[in-house]
PDB file of C-alpha atoms in Angstrom:
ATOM      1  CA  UNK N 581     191.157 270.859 114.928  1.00 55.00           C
ATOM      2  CA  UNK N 582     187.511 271.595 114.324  1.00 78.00           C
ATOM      3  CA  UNK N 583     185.282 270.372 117.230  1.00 89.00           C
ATOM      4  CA  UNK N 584     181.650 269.146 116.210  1.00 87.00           C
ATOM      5  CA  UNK N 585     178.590 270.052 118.722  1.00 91.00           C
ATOM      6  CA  UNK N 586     175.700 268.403 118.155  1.00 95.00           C
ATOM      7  CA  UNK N 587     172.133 267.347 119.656  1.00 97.00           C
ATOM      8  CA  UNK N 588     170.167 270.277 119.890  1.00 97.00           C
ATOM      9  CA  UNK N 589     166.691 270.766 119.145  1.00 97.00           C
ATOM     10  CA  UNK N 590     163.130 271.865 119.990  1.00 98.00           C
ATOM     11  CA  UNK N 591     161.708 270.408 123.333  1.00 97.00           C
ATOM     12  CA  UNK N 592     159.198 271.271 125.937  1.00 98.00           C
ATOM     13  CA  UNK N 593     159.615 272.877 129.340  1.00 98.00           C
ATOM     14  CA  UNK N 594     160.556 269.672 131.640  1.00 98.00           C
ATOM     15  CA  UNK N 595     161.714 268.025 129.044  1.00 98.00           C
ATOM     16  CA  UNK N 596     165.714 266.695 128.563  1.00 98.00           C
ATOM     17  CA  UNK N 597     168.463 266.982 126.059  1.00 98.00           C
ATOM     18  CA  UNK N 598     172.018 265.611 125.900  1.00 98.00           C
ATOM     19  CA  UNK N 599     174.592 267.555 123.237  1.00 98.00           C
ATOM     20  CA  UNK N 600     178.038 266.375 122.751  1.00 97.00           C
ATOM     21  CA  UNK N 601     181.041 267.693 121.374  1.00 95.00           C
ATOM     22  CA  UNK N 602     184.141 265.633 119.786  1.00 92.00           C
ATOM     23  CA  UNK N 603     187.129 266.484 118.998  1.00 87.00           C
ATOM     24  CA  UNK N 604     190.268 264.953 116.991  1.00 78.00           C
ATOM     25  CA  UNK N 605     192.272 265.067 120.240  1.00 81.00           C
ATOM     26  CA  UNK N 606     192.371 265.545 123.798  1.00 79.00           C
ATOM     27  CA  UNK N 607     190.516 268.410 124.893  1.00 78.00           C
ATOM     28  CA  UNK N 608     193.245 269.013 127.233  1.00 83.00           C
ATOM     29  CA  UNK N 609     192.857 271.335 129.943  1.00 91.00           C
ATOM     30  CA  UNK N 610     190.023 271.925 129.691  1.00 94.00           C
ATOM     31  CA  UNK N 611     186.204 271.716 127.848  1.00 95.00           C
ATOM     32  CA  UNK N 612     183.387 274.869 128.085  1.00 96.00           C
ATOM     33  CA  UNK N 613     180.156 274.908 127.269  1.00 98.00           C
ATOM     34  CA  UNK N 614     178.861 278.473 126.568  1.00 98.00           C
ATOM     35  CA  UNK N 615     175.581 279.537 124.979  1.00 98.00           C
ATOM     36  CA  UNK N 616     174.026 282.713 123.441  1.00 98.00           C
ATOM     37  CA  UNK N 617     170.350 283.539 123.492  1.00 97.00           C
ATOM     38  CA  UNK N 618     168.593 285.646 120.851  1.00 93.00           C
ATOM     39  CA  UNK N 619     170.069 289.089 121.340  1.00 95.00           C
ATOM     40  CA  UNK N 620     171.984 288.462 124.102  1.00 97.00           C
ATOM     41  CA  UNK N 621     175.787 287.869 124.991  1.00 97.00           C
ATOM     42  CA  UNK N 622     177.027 284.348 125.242  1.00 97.00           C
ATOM     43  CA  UNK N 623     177.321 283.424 128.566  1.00 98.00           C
ATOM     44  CA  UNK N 624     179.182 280.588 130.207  1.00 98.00           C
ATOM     45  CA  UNK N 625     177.205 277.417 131.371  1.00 98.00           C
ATOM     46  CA  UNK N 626     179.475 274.571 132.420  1.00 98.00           C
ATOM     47  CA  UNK N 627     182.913 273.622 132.140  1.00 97.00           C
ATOM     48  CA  UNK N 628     185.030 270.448 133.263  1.00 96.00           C
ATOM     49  CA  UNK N 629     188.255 269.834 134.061  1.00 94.00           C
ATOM     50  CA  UNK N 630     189.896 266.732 131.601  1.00 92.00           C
ATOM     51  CA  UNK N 631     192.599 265.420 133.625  1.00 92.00           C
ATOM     52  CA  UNK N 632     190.417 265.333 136.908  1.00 92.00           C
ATOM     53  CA  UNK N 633     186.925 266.367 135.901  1.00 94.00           C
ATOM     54  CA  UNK N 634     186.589 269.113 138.209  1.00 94.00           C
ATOM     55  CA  UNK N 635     183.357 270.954 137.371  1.00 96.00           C
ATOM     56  CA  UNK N 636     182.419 274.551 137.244  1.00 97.00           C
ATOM     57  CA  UNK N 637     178.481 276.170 136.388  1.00 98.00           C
ATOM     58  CA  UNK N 638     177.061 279.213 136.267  1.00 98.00           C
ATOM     59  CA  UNK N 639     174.019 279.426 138.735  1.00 98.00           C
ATOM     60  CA  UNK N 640     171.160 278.955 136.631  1.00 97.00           C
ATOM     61  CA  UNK N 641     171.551 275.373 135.399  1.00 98.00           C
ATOM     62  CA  UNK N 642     172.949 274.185 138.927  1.00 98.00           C
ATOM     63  CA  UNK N 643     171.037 271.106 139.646  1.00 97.00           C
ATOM     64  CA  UNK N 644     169.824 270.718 136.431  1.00 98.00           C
ATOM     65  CA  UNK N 645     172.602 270.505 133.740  1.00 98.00           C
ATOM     66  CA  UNK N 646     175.715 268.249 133.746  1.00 98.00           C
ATOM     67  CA  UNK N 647     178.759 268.244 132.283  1.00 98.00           C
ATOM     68  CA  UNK N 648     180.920 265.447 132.041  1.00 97.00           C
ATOM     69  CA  UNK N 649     183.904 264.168 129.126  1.00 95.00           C
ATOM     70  CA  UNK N 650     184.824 260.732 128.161  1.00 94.00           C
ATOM     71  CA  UNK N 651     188.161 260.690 127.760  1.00 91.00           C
ATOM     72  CA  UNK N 652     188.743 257.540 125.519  1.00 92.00           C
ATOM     73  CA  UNK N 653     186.297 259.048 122.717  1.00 92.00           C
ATOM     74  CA  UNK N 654     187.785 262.689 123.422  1.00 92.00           C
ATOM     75  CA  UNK N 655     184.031 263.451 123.767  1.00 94.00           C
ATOM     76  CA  UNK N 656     182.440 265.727 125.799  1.00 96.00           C
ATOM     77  CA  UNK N 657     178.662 266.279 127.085  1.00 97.00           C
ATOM     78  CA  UNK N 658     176.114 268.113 128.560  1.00 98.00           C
ATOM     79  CA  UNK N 659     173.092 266.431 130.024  1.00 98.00           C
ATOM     80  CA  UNK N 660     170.213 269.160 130.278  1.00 98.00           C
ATOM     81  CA  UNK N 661     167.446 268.136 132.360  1.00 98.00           C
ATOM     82  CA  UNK N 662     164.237 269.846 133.500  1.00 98.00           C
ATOM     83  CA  UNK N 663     164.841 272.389 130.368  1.00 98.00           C
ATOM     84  CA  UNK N 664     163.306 275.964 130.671  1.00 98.00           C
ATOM     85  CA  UNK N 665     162.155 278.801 127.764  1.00 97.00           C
ATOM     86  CA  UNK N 666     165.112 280.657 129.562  1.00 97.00           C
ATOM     87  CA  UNK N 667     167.514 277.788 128.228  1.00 98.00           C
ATOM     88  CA  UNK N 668     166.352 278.645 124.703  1.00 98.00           C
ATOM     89  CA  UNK N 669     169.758 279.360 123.051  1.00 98.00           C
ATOM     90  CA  UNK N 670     172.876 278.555 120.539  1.00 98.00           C
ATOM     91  CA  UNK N 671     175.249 276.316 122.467  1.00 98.00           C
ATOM     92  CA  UNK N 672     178.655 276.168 121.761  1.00 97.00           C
ATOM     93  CA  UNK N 673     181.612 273.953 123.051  1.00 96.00           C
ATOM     94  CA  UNK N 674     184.698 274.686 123.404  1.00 96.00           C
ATOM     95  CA  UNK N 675     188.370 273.414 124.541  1.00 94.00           C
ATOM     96  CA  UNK N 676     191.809 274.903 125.945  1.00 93.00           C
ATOM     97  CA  UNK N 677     195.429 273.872 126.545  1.00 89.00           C
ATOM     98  CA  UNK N 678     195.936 276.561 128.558  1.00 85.00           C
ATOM     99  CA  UNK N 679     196.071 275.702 132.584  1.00 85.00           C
ATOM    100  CA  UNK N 680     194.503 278.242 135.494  1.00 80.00           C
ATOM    101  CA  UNK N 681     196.135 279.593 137.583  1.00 79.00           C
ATOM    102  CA  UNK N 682     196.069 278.421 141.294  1.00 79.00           C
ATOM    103  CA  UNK N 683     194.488 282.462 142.566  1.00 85.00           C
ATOM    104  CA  UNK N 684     192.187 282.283 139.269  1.00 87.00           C
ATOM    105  CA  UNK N 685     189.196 279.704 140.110  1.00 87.00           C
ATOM    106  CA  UNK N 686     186.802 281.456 137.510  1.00 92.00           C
ATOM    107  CA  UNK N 687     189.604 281.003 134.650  1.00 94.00           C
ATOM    108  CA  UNK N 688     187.804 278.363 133.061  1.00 95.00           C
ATOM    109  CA  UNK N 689     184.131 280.561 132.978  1.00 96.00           C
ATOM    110  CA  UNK N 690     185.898 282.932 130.694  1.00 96.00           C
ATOM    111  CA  UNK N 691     185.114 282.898 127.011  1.00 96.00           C
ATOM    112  CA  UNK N 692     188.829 284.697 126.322  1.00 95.00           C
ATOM    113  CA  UNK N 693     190.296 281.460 128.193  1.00 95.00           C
ATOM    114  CA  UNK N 694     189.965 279.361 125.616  1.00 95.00           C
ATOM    115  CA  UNK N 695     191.131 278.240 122.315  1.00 92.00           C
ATOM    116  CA  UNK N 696     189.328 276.825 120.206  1.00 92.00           C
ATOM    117  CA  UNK N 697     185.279 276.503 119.381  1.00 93.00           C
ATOM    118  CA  UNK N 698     182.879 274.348 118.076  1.00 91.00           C
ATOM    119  CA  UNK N 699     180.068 275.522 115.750  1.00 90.00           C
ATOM    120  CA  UNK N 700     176.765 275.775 117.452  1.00 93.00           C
ATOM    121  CA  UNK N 701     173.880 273.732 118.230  1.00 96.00           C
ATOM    122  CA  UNK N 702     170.356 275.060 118.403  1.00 97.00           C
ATOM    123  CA  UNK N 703     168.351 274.488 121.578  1.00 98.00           C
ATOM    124  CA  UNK N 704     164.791 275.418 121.550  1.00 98.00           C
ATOM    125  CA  UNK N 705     162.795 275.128 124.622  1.00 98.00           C
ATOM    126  CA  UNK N 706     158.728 276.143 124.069  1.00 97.00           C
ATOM    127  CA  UNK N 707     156.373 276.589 127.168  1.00 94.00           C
TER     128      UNK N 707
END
């Protein structure tokens, strides 16, 4: 089941940005977002929970980013506010079936966790 990111584009430093990601089903366990800079690796960003929305990000968009799913529309977002050049990146979404493990709170940061990927979506921050 493909999933479809979309909303990227080019914005100013402050500015804000919300991409989504549907899919033809649940997006049970779990939904990433991950994104890859020019010339760098792709990097986790934010992930959330489906059943209970828990929410996991990686320490650079804390405060600034949200993720969040709608579970009626099998849709999933990520509100990016107060962008930065630093944000400048591809960002793809992506979904699992596969549950963590109780000893394994960082399962759902992994890339190798899960199991299926959206194409990306261009985000282009200028100073």
């Amino acid at each position: 089941v493909q999933l479809q990111a979309s909303g990227g584009g080019l914005v100013q430093a402050g500015d804000s940005l919300k991409l989504s990601c549907a899919a033809g089903r649940t997006f049970k366990n779990a939904a990433g977002w991950f994104r890859q800079a020019p010339g760098k690796e792709r990097e986790f960003v934010a992930s959330v929970t489906w059943t209970f929305g828990n929410t996991r990000y990686t320490d650079s968009v804390k405060g600034r980013f949200t993720v969040s799913r709608d579970t009626t529309t099998n849709t999933v977002y990520l509100q990016m506010n107060s962008l930065e050049p630093e944000d400048t990146a591809v960002y793809y979404c992506a979904a699992t079936g596969r549950g963590r493990a109780l000893n394994d709170p960082d399962f759902y940061t992994r890339e190798a966790s899960y199991d299926r990927w959206g194409q990306g979506t261009l985000v282009t921050v200028s100073s």
